[in-house]
Each structure stands twice: as structure tokens, then as C-alpha cells.
Amino acid sequence: MNGPGIQLTLAPELRLFAPPSRRTDRVPTATDGASSLGHVVESAGVPLTEVGRLLVDGQEVPVSYVPQDGQNVEVFGVERPQQITGAPLRFLLDVHLGTLARRLRLLGVDAAYENEDIGDPALATRSAAERRVLLSRDRGLLRRREIFAGAYVYSDNPDEQLRDVLGRFAPALAPWTRCTACNGPLHEADKESVGDRLEHGTHRSYDVFAQCTECERVYWRGAHHARLERIVDEALVEFGTA
């Protein structure tokens, strides 16, 4: 871009998207005089899914605003908790976020997940068709215009990923109500009805079971329950049930 020059300041939490040389306040930035501010911000490396308010010389403007020579532009991150309008809060996670998907389901959050790489166009199409918030660490995927809504997952650590998503969107939590394998709802099941699906040791040692209404997977408080309970308890203490 070789048109009018502006001064661009990214919020601290957005600077990781920009090259190191552009992570300071009031970075001189050339524009072409015709592109929207949204395009300018994306050219700086920031997905619009991460952008909240835009101020030009102290006045709030939309992403469609065309910046003029000499203006000071401030780009803020999304406000938390972020409100998603137009559909119930539901998520779609890409192939790299399987652990996060299972933890969200453990907490009763509707989290669809592709365990195979179906490609960016298919993911974006599903986000739009099912009106799901697309979660990804792929900035290019989040820049696709057809997605319903999206959010960048900032960490590669599952504990931090979960806290990030819960803090950003504040979904209602209903632990132990959703299948971690397929995302379907769970219902209570008696031992007799699921007995043919249990190994002998499990059948002998446990009495309380739940079963997925969609994939029919059976759940009980087995060896990993303490670890899962820790994840649930920590989420409830910090984020509550709603």
C-alpha cells in the first residue's frame, strides 16, 4: 500500500499477530486510500474475529470506514464476555483442538469437532450452515468471510485453551451431560440395560452409568474420573454454571 499514511496502534493482546517491528504504539502504516479499515487491520496480521472497537482520532468507527491521511487509528480486542447474536452459543473446533473439544463437552458445552482435516472451505461452510463459532489457531481460516463467527485460540496448552474460551464466551456449564466422544446428550442408564456393553470387571465394580443417546457409548466413574472431576471443579469455581 502506497497511499495515505496513518498511525496504527494495536491493543497489547493483539500485537502477537503483527511482525515484531510493528508491535509498538503509533506504527506508521501506508494505505491505498480506498481499502476499509478492516482490510488495513487484517493486512497488519490481525484476524477481524479478534477485533473489538476501532477508534479514529478518538471516535469509534465501523470496520468499513476508509482511513484518511494522518489519522490515528486504535484497534482494541474483543470485550469479554463476548456476546454472539443470531444463534444459540455453539462451537465448531478444527482438527488441532481435539482435547479442547472433549473438555468443553465434559462441561456440557455444545462443541462439534472434526477429527479429520476436512479443509478450511468445508469448516467455514459448516460454521455458516450450523451457525457455530469456529475455534481455531489458524489465522487464515478465521479470515474466511463465510464463517458465522470465529475466535482465535491463543494457547497450545489445553488448560489455558479452556480458560480462554470459557472466559471469552461465558457459556452455560452443565457438567456430565454431554458425550465427550460425539457431543450427543447423555441420559442415566441402569446396569441391566447397558450390561452387554460392559467388560466383566466394570460390570462387577460399578453401579452408576450414563449412556449417549446418539452413539450409545456408556460412561461410568472409572479410573480417570478423578482427573476429569478436577477439570470440572476448577471450571465451576472460576466460571460458575452460567
PDB file of C-alpha atoms in Angstrom:
ATOM      1  CA  MET A   1       0.000   0.000   0.000  1.00  0.00           C
ATOM      2  CA  ASN A   2       1.441   3.367  -1.026  1.00  0.00           C
ATOM      3  CA  GLY A   3      -1.371   5.816  -0.365  1.00  0.00           C
ATOM      4  CA  PRO A   4      -2.281   7.931   2.656  1.00  0.00           C
ATOM      5  CA  GLY A   5      -0.321   7.265   5.832  1.00  0.00           C
ATOM      6  CA  ILE A   6      -1.957   6.577   9.188  1.00  0.00           C
ATOM      7  CA  GLN A   7      -0.672   5.857  12.682  1.00  0.00           C
ATOM      8  CA  LEU A   8      -1.814   2.397  13.779  1.00  0.00           C
ATOM      9  CA  THR A   9      -1.854   1.228  17.412  1.00  0.00           C
ATOM     10  CA  LEU A  10      -2.824  -2.342  18.240  1.00  0.00           C
ATOM     11  CA  ALA A  11      -4.049  -3.312  21.702  1.00  0.00           C
ATOM     12  CA  PRO A  12      -1.368  -5.237  23.634  1.00  0.00           C
ATOM     13  CA  GLU A  13      -3.224  -8.548  23.328  1.00  0.00           C
ATOM     14  CA  LEU A  14      -3.352  -8.162  19.526  1.00  0.00           C
ATOM     15  CA  ARG A  15       0.310  -7.405  18.965  1.00  0.00           C
ATOM     16  CA  LEU A  16       1.303 -11.062  18.795  1.00  0.00           C
ATOM     17  CA  PHE A  17      -0.347 -11.172  15.362  1.00  0.00           C
ATOM     18  CA  ALA A  18       1.876  -8.413  13.967  1.00  0.00           C
ATOM     19  CA  PRO A  19       5.546  -8.630  12.970  1.00  0.00           C
ATOM     20  CA  PRO A  20       7.872  -7.691  15.874  1.00  0.00           C
ATOM     21  CA  SER A  21       8.703  -4.353  14.283  1.00  0.00           C
ATOM     22  CA  ARG A  22       5.014  -3.333  14.353  1.00  0.00           C
ATOM     23  CA  ARG A  23       4.223  -4.173  17.989  1.00  0.00           C
ATOM     24  CA  THR A  24       4.637  -0.662  19.367  1.00  0.00           C
ATOM     25  CA  ASP A  25       2.273   2.298  19.670  1.00  0.00           C
ATOM     26  CA  ARG A  26       1.520   4.526  16.658  1.00  0.00           C
ATOM     27  CA  VAL A  27       3.156   2.473  13.921  1.00  0.00           C
ATOM     28  CA  PRO A  28       3.309   4.400  10.608  1.00  0.00           C
ATOM     29  CA  THR A  29       1.144   2.448   8.164  1.00  0.00           C
ATOM     30  CA  ALA A  30       0.559   3.156   4.481  1.00  0.00           C
ATOM     31  CA  THR A  31      -2.894   2.608   2.964  1.00  0.00           C
ATOM     32  CA  ASP A  32      -4.179   2.771  -0.607  1.00  0.00           C
ATOM     33  CA  GLY A  33      -6.824   5.412   0.101  1.00  0.00           C
ATOM     34  CA  ALA A  34      -9.684   3.067  -0.839  1.00  0.00           C
ATOM     35  CA  SER A  35      -9.493  -0.023   1.374  1.00  0.00           C
ATOM     36  CA  SER A  36     -11.577  -0.301   4.527  1.00  0.00           C
ATOM     37  CA  LEU A  37     -10.071  -0.131   7.970  1.00  0.00           C
ATOM     38  CA  GLY A  38     -10.951  -3.804   8.348  1.00  0.00           C
ATOM     39  CA  HIS A  39      -8.731  -4.615   5.389  1.00  0.00           C
ATOM     40  CA  VAL A  40      -5.910  -2.488   6.801  1.00  0.00           C
ATOM     41  CA  VAL A  41      -6.107  -4.266  10.164  1.00  0.00           C
ATOM     42  CA  GLU A  42      -6.096  -7.699   8.524  1.00  0.00           C
ATOM     43  CA  SER A  43      -3.100  -6.627   6.431  1.00  0.00           C
ATOM     44  CA  ALA A  44      -1.340  -5.906   9.719  1.00  0.00           C
ATOM     45  CA  GLY A  45      -1.885  -9.569  10.598  1.00  0.00           C
ATOM     46  CA  VAL A  46      -4.877  -9.337  12.941  1.00  0.00           C
ATOM     47  CA  PRO A  47      -7.957 -11.518  12.216  1.00  0.00           C
ATOM     48  CA  LEU A  48     -11.143  -9.457  12.481  1.00  0.00           C
ATOM     49  CA  THR A  49     -12.577 -12.111  14.807  1.00  0.00           C
ATOM     50  CA  GLU A  50     -10.220 -10.676  17.449  1.00  0.00           C
ATOM     51  CA  VAL A  51     -11.088  -7.021  16.904  1.00  0.00           C
ATOM     52  CA  GLY A  52     -13.438  -5.045  19.121  1.00  0.00           C
ATOM     53  CA  ARG A  53     -13.705  -1.259  18.985  1.00  0.00           C
ATOM     54  CA  LEU A  54     -11.929   0.795  16.334  1.00  0.00           C
ATOM     55  CA  LEU A  55     -11.151   4.418  17.154  1.00  0.00           C
ATOM     56  CA  VAL A  56     -10.057   7.002  14.584  1.00  0.00           C
ATOM     57  CA  ASP A  57      -8.794  10.192  16.210  1.00  0.00           C
ATOM     58  CA  GLY A  58     -10.734   9.145  19.302  1.00  0.00           C
ATOM     59  CA  GLN A  59     -14.039   8.486  17.518  1.00  0.00           C
ATOM     60  CA  GLU A  60     -15.464   4.977  17.135  1.00  0.00           C
ATOM     61  CA  VAL A  61     -15.886   3.815  13.529  1.00  0.00           C
ATOM     62  CA  PRO A  62     -17.037   0.604  11.792  1.00  0.00           C
ATOM     63  CA  VAL A  63     -14.666  -1.795  10.037  1.00  0.00           C
ATOM     64  CA  SER A  64     -15.975  -0.439   6.729  1.00  0.00           C
ATOM     65  CA  TYR A  65     -14.532   3.016   7.428  1.00  0.00           C
ATOM     66  CA  VAL A  66     -11.867   4.182   4.940  1.00  0.00           C
ATOM     67  CA  PRO A  67      -8.999   5.835   6.848  1.00  0.00           C
ATOM     68  CA  GLN A  68      -7.605   9.166   5.674  1.00  0.00           C
ATOM     69  CA  ASP A  69      -4.113  10.578   5.620  1.00  0.00           C
ATOM     70  CA  GLY A  70      -2.662  11.462   9.006  1.00  0.00           C
ATOM     71  CA  GLN A  71      -5.324   9.827  11.138  1.00  0.00           C
ATOM     72  CA  ASN A  72      -4.559   7.953  14.348  1.00  0.00           C
ATOM     73  CA  VAL A  73      -6.185   4.517  14.489  1.00  0.00           C
ATOM     74  CA  GLU A  74      -6.511   2.471  17.675  1.00  0.00           C
ATOM     75  CA  VAL A  75      -7.516  -1.193  17.452  1.00  0.00           C
ATOM     76  CA  PHE A  76      -8.929  -2.839  20.569  1.00  0.00           C
ATOM     77  CA  GLY A  77      -9.536  -6.506  21.311  1.00  0.00           C
ATOM     78  CA  VAL A  78     -12.998  -8.011  21.773  1.00  0.00           C
ATOM     79  CA  GLU A  79     -14.792  -7.231  25.011  1.00  0.00           C
ATOM     80  CA  ARG A  80     -15.270 -10.172  27.359  1.00  0.00           C
ATOM     81  CA  PRO A  81     -17.608 -11.875  27.782  1.00  0.00           C
ATOM     82  CA  GLN A  82     -18.243 -11.643  24.057  1.00  0.00           C
ATOM     83  CA  GLN A  83     -21.891 -11.734  23.003  1.00  0.00           C
ATOM     84  CA  ILE A  84     -22.794 -13.847  19.970  1.00  0.00           C
ATOM     85  CA  THR A  85     -26.091 -12.895  18.358  1.00  0.00           C
ATOM     86  CA  GLY A  86     -28.168 -14.709  15.767  1.00  0.00           C
ATOM     87  CA  ALA A  87     -27.972 -18.250  17.171  1.00  0.00           C
ATOM     88  CA  PRO A  88     -27.548 -20.198  20.419  1.00  0.00           C
ATOM     89  CA  LEU A  89     -23.922 -20.311  21.545  1.00  0.00           C
ATOM     90  CA  ARG A  90     -22.394 -23.399  19.937  1.00  0.00           C
ATOM     91  CA  PHE A  91     -18.851 -24.131  18.813  1.00  0.00           C
ATOM     92  CA  LEU A  92     -17.015 -25.866  15.982  1.00  0.00           C
ATOM     93  CA  LEU A  93     -13.370 -26.811  16.514  1.00  0.00           C
ATOM     94  CA  ASP A  94     -10.794 -27.675  13.897  1.00  0.00           C
ATOM     95  CA  VAL A  95      -8.732 -30.856  13.787  1.00  0.00           C
ATOM     96  CA  HIS A  96      -5.982 -29.493  16.058  1.00  0.00           C
ATOM     97  CA  LEU A  97      -8.256 -28.817  19.053  1.00  0.00           C
ATOM     98  CA  GLY A  98      -9.492 -32.287  19.967  1.00  0.00           C
ATOM     99  CA  THR A  99      -8.559 -32.072  23.654  1.00  0.00           C
ATOM    100  CA  LEU A 100     -10.306 -28.705  23.999  1.00  0.00           C
ATOM    101  CA  ALA A 101     -13.410 -30.131  22.301  1.00  0.00           C
ATOM    102  CA  ARG A 102     -13.569 -33.036  24.742  1.00  0.00           C
ATOM    103  CA  ARG A 103     -13.152 -30.727  27.741  1.00  0.00           C
ATOM    104  CA  LEU A 104     -15.899 -28.391  26.543  1.00  0.00           C
ATOM    105  CA  ARG A 105     -18.199 -31.391  26.092  1.00  0.00           C
ATOM    106  CA  LEU A 106     -17.261 -32.620  29.561  1.00  0.00           C
ATOM    107  CA  LEU A 107     -18.641 -29.310  30.851  1.00  0.00           C
ATOM    108  CA  GLY A 108     -21.838 -29.694  28.828  1.00  0.00           C
ATOM    109  CA  VAL A 109     -20.912 -27.152  26.147  1.00  0.00           C
ATOM    110  CA  ASP A 110     -22.082 -27.909  22.593  1.00  0.00           C
ATOM    111  CA  ALA A 111     -18.767 -28.398  20.761  1.00  0.00           C
ATOM    112  CA  ALA A 112     -18.709 -30.015  17.331  1.00  0.00           C
ATOM    113  CA  TYR A 113     -15.303 -31.274  16.266  1.00  0.00           C
ATOM    114  CA  GLU A 114     -13.740 -32.591  13.065  1.00  0.00           C
ATOM    115  CA  ASN A 115     -11.235 -35.331  13.914  1.00  0.00           C
ATOM    116  CA  GLU A 116     -10.066 -35.365  10.307  1.00  0.00           C
ATOM    117  CA  ASP A 117      -8.736 -32.425   8.336  1.00  0.00           C
ATOM    118  CA  ILE A 118     -11.701 -31.660   6.066  1.00  0.00           C
ATOM    119  CA  GLY A 119     -10.104 -28.436   4.813  1.00  0.00           C
ATOM    120  CA  ASP A 120     -10.723 -24.767   5.501  1.00  0.00           C
ATOM    121  CA  PRO A 121     -13.587 -24.307   2.990  1.00  0.00           C
ATOM    122  CA  ALA A 122     -15.587 -27.186   4.490  1.00  0.00           C
ATOM    123  CA  LEU A 123     -15.038 -25.955   8.050  1.00  0.00           C
ATOM    124  CA  ALA A 124     -16.108 -22.433   7.137  1.00  0.00           C
ATOM    125  CA  THR A 125     -19.177 -23.781   5.326  1.00  0.00           C
ATOM    126  CA  ARG A 126     -20.185 -25.875   8.340  1.00  0.00           C
ATOM    127  CA  SER A 127     -19.727 -22.887  10.665  1.00  0.00           C
ATOM    128  CA  ALA A 128     -22.099 -20.885   8.477  1.00  0.00           C
ATOM    129  CA  ALA A 129     -24.631 -23.671   7.918  1.00  0.00           C
ATOM    130  CA  GLU A 130     -24.890 -24.628  11.605  1.00  0.00           C
ATOM    131  CA  ARG A 131     -24.258 -21.093  12.917  1.00  0.00           C
ATOM    132  CA  ARG A 132     -21.399 -22.203  15.143  1.00  0.00           C
ATOM    133  CA  VAL A 133     -18.483 -20.160  16.461  1.00  0.00           C
ATOM    134  CA  LEU A 134     -15.383 -21.545  14.776  1.00  0.00           C
ATOM    135  CA  LEU A 135     -12.444 -22.010  17.170  1.00  0.00           C
ATOM    136  CA  SER A 136      -9.001 -22.325  15.618  1.00  0.00           C
ATOM    137  CA  ARG A 137      -5.337 -21.408  15.894  1.00  0.00           C
ATOM    138  CA  ASP A 138      -5.248 -20.934  12.108  1.00  0.00           C
ATOM    139  CA  ARG A 139      -5.415 -17.208  11.340  1.00  0.00           C
ATOM    140  CA  GLY A 140      -6.061 -17.852   7.655  1.00  0.00           C
ATOM    141  CA  LEU A 141      -9.117 -19.960   8.448  1.00  0.00           C
ATOM    142  CA  LEU A 142     -10.534 -17.226  10.666  1.00  0.00           C
ATOM    143  CA  ARG A 143     -10.199 -14.708   7.838  1.00  0.00           C
ATOM    144  CA  ARG A 144     -12.654 -16.602   5.624  1.00  0.00           C
ATOM    145  CA  ARG A 145     -15.650 -14.363   5.064  1.00  0.00           C
ATOM    146  CA  GLU A 146     -18.252 -17.144   5.065  1.00  0.00           C
ATOM    147  CA  ILE A 147     -17.812 -18.238   8.696  1.00  0.00           C
ATOM    148  CA  PHE A 148     -20.693 -17.422  11.062  1.00  0.00           C
ATOM    149  CA  ALA A 149     -18.347 -16.248  13.830  1.00  0.00           C
ATOM    150  CA  GLY A 150     -14.883 -17.199  14.957  1.00  0.00           C
ATOM    151  CA  ALA A 151     -12.264 -16.923  17.660  1.00  0.00           C
ATOM    152  CA  TYR A 152      -8.537 -17.451  17.762  1.00  0.00           C
ATOM    153  CA  VAL A 153      -7.357 -19.887  20.445  1.00  0.00           C
ATOM    154  CA  TYR A 154      -4.297 -18.172  21.870  1.00  0.00           C
ATOM    155  CA  SER A 155      -2.527 -21.014  23.666  1.00  0.00           C
ATOM    156  CA  ASP A 156      -1.423 -24.505  22.724  1.00  0.00           C
ATOM    157  CA  ASN A 157      -1.927 -25.685  26.327  1.00  0.00           C
ATOM    158  CA  PRO A 158      -5.339 -27.382  26.849  1.00  0.00           C
ATOM    159  CA  ASP A 159      -5.809 -25.942  30.364  1.00  0.00           C
ATOM    160  CA  GLU A 160      -5.178 -22.412  29.111  1.00  0.00           C
ATOM    161  CA  GLN A 161      -7.289 -23.002  25.999  1.00  0.00           C
ATOM    162  CA  LEU A 162     -10.274 -23.989  28.124  1.00  0.00           C
ATOM    163  CA  ARG A 163      -9.929 -20.970  30.415  1.00  0.00           C
ATOM    164  CA  ASP A 164      -9.592 -18.708  27.391  1.00  0.00           C
ATOM    165  CA  VAL A 165     -12.782 -19.952  25.729  1.00  0.00           C
ATOM    166  CA  LEU A 166     -14.825 -20.023  28.947  1.00  0.00           C
ATOM    167  CA  GLY A 167     -13.658 -16.543  29.892  1.00  0.00           C
ATOM    168  CA  ARG A 168     -14.284 -15.123  26.435  1.00  0.00           C
ATOM    169  CA  PHE A 169     -17.773 -16.527  25.801  1.00  0.00           C
ATOM    170  CA  ALA A 170     -19.116 -17.419  29.278  1.00  0.00           C
ATOM    171  CA  PRO A 171     -21.153 -20.419  28.074  1.00  0.00           C
ATOM    172  CA  ALA A 172     -23.604 -22.059  30.475  1.00  0.00           C
ATOM    173  CA  LEU A 173     -21.947 -25.086  32.056  1.00  0.00           C
ATOM    174  CA  ALA A 174     -23.768 -28.376  32.679  1.00  0.00           C
ATOM    175  CA  PRO A 175     -21.063 -30.948  33.507  1.00  0.00           C
ATOM    176  CA  TRP A 176     -21.513 -34.653  32.811  1.00  0.00           C
ATOM    177  CA  THR A 177     -24.443 -34.110  30.428  1.00  0.00           C
ATOM    178  CA  ARG A 178     -22.745 -34.475  27.046  1.00  0.00           C
ATOM    179  CA  CYS A 179     -20.864 -37.292  25.331  1.00  0.00           C
ATOM    180  CA  THR A 180     -17.172 -36.443  25.070  1.00  0.00           C
ATOM    181  CA  ALA A 181     -16.858 -38.730  22.050  1.00  0.00           C
ATOM    182  CA  CYS A 182     -19.642 -37.453  19.774  1.00  0.00           C
ATOM    183  CA  ASN A 183     -21.164 -34.399  21.521  1.00  0.00           C
ATOM    184  CA  GLY A 184     -24.574 -36.061  21.987  1.00  0.00           C
ATOM    185  CA  PRO A 185     -26.638 -35.709  25.187  1.00  0.00           C
ATOM    186  CA  LEU A 186     -26.280 -38.263  27.987  1.00  0.00           C
ATOM    187  CA  HIS A 187     -29.046 -39.955  29.954  1.00  0.00           C
ATOM    188  CA  GLU A 188     -28.955 -42.108  33.061  1.00  0.00           C
ATOM    189  CA  ALA A 189     -28.777 -45.830  32.354  1.00  0.00           C
ATOM    190  CA  ASP A 190     -29.248 -48.831  34.619  1.00  0.00           C
ATOM    191  CA  LYS A 191     -26.729 -51.658  34.711  1.00  0.00           C
ATOM    192  CA  GLU A 192     -29.124 -54.141  33.134  1.00  0.00           C
ATOM    193  CA  SER A 193     -29.736 -52.015  30.042  1.00  0.00           C
ATOM    194  CA  VAL A 194     -26.021 -51.496  29.298  1.00  0.00           C
ATOM    195  CA  GLY A 195     -24.658 -54.760  30.699  1.00  0.00           C
ATOM    196  CA  ASP A 196     -23.886 -56.252  27.301  1.00  0.00           C
ATOM    197  CA  ARG A 197     -21.596 -53.283  26.588  1.00  0.00           C
ATOM    198  CA  LEU A 198     -19.505 -53.700  29.746  1.00  0.00           C
ATOM    199  CA  GLU A 199     -16.494 -55.829  30.462  1.00  0.00           C
ATOM    200  CA  HIS A 200     -16.869 -58.208  33.386  1.00  0.00           C
ATOM    201  CA  GLY A 201     -14.706 -56.159  35.773  1.00  0.00           C
ATOM    202  CA  THR A 202     -16.629 -52.977  35.044  1.00  0.00           C
ATOM    203  CA  HIS A 203     -19.966 -54.730  35.427  1.00  0.00           C
ATOM    204  CA  ARG A 204     -18.908 -56.081  38.804  1.00  0.00           C
ATOM    205  CA  SER A 205     -17.312 -52.878  40.172  1.00  0.00           C
ATOM    206  CA  TYR A 206     -19.704 -50.087  39.173  1.00  0.00           C
ATOM    207  CA  ASP A 207     -23.415 -49.415  39.552  1.00  0.00           C
ATOM    208  CA  VAL A 208     -23.969 -45.892  38.196  1.00  0.00           C
ATOM    209  CA  PHE A 209     -23.924 -45.412  34.432  1.00  0.00           C
ATOM    210  CA  ALA A 210     -24.853 -42.912  31.740  1.00  0.00           C
ATOM    211  CA  GLN A 211     -25.298 -43.519  28.032  1.00  0.00           C
ATOM    212  CA  CYS A 212     -25.146 -41.285  24.981  1.00  0.00           C
ATOM    213  CA  THR A 213     -28.473 -41.000  23.198  1.00  0.00           C
ATOM    214  CA  GLU A 214     -26.726 -40.759  19.823  1.00  0.00           C
ATOM    215  CA  CYS A 215     -23.658 -43.031  19.713  1.00  0.00           C
ATOM    216  CA  GLU A 216     -24.776 -45.207  22.687  1.00  0.00           C
ATOM    217  CA  ARG A 217     -21.384 -45.008  24.367  1.00  0.00           C
ATOM    218  CA  VAL A 218     -21.564 -45.913  28.072  1.00  0.00           C
ATOM    219  CA  TYR A 219     -19.953 -43.863  30.853  1.00  0.00           C
ATOM    220  CA  TRP A 220     -19.137 -44.644  34.486  1.00  0.00           C
ATOM    221  CA  ARG A 221     -16.858 -43.251  37.190  1.00  0.00           C
ATOM    222  CA  GLY A 222     -13.778 -45.209  36.285  1.00  0.00           C
ATOM    223  CA  ALA A 223     -10.053 -44.769  36.761  1.00  0.00           C
ATOM    224  CA  HIS A 224      -9.885 -41.374  35.043  1.00  0.00           C
ATOM    225  CA  HIS A 225     -12.825 -39.852  36.898  1.00  0.00           C
ATOM    226  CA  ALA A 226     -10.702 -38.007  39.479  1.00  0.00           C
ATOM    227  CA  ARG A 227      -8.759 -36.190  36.740  1.00  0.00           C
ATOM    228  CA  LEU A 228     -11.956 -35.248  34.923  1.00  0.00           C
ATOM    229  CA  GLU A 229     -13.580 -34.142  38.160  1.00  0.00           C
ATOM    230  CA  ARG A 230     -10.657 -31.797  38.774  1.00  0.00           C
ATOM    231  CA  ILE A 231     -11.210 -30.157  35.379  1.00  0.00           C
ATOM    232  CA  VAL A 232     -14.921 -29.768  36.106  1.00  0.00           C
ATOM    233  CA  ASP A 233     -14.447 -28.450  39.647  1.00  0.00           C
ATOM    234  CA  GLU A 234     -11.855 -25.876  38.592  1.00  0.00           C
ATOM    235  CA  ALA A 235     -14.097 -24.619  35.785  1.00  0.00           C
ATOM    236  CA  LEU A 236     -17.116 -24.335  38.077  1.00  0.00           C
ATOM    237  CA  VAL A 237     -15.159 -22.462  40.742  1.00  0.00           C
ATOM    238  CA  GLU A 238     -13.857 -19.895  38.245  1.00  0.00           C
ATOM    239  CA  PHE A 239     -16.721 -19.614  35.769  1.00  0.00           C
ATOM    240  CA  GLY A 240     -19.851 -20.928  37.532  1.00  0.00           C
ATOM    241  CA  THR A 241     -22.724 -22.694  35.807  1.00  0.00           C
ATOM    242  CA  ALA A 242     -23.943 -19.817  33.655  1.00  0.00           C
TER     243      ALA A 242
END
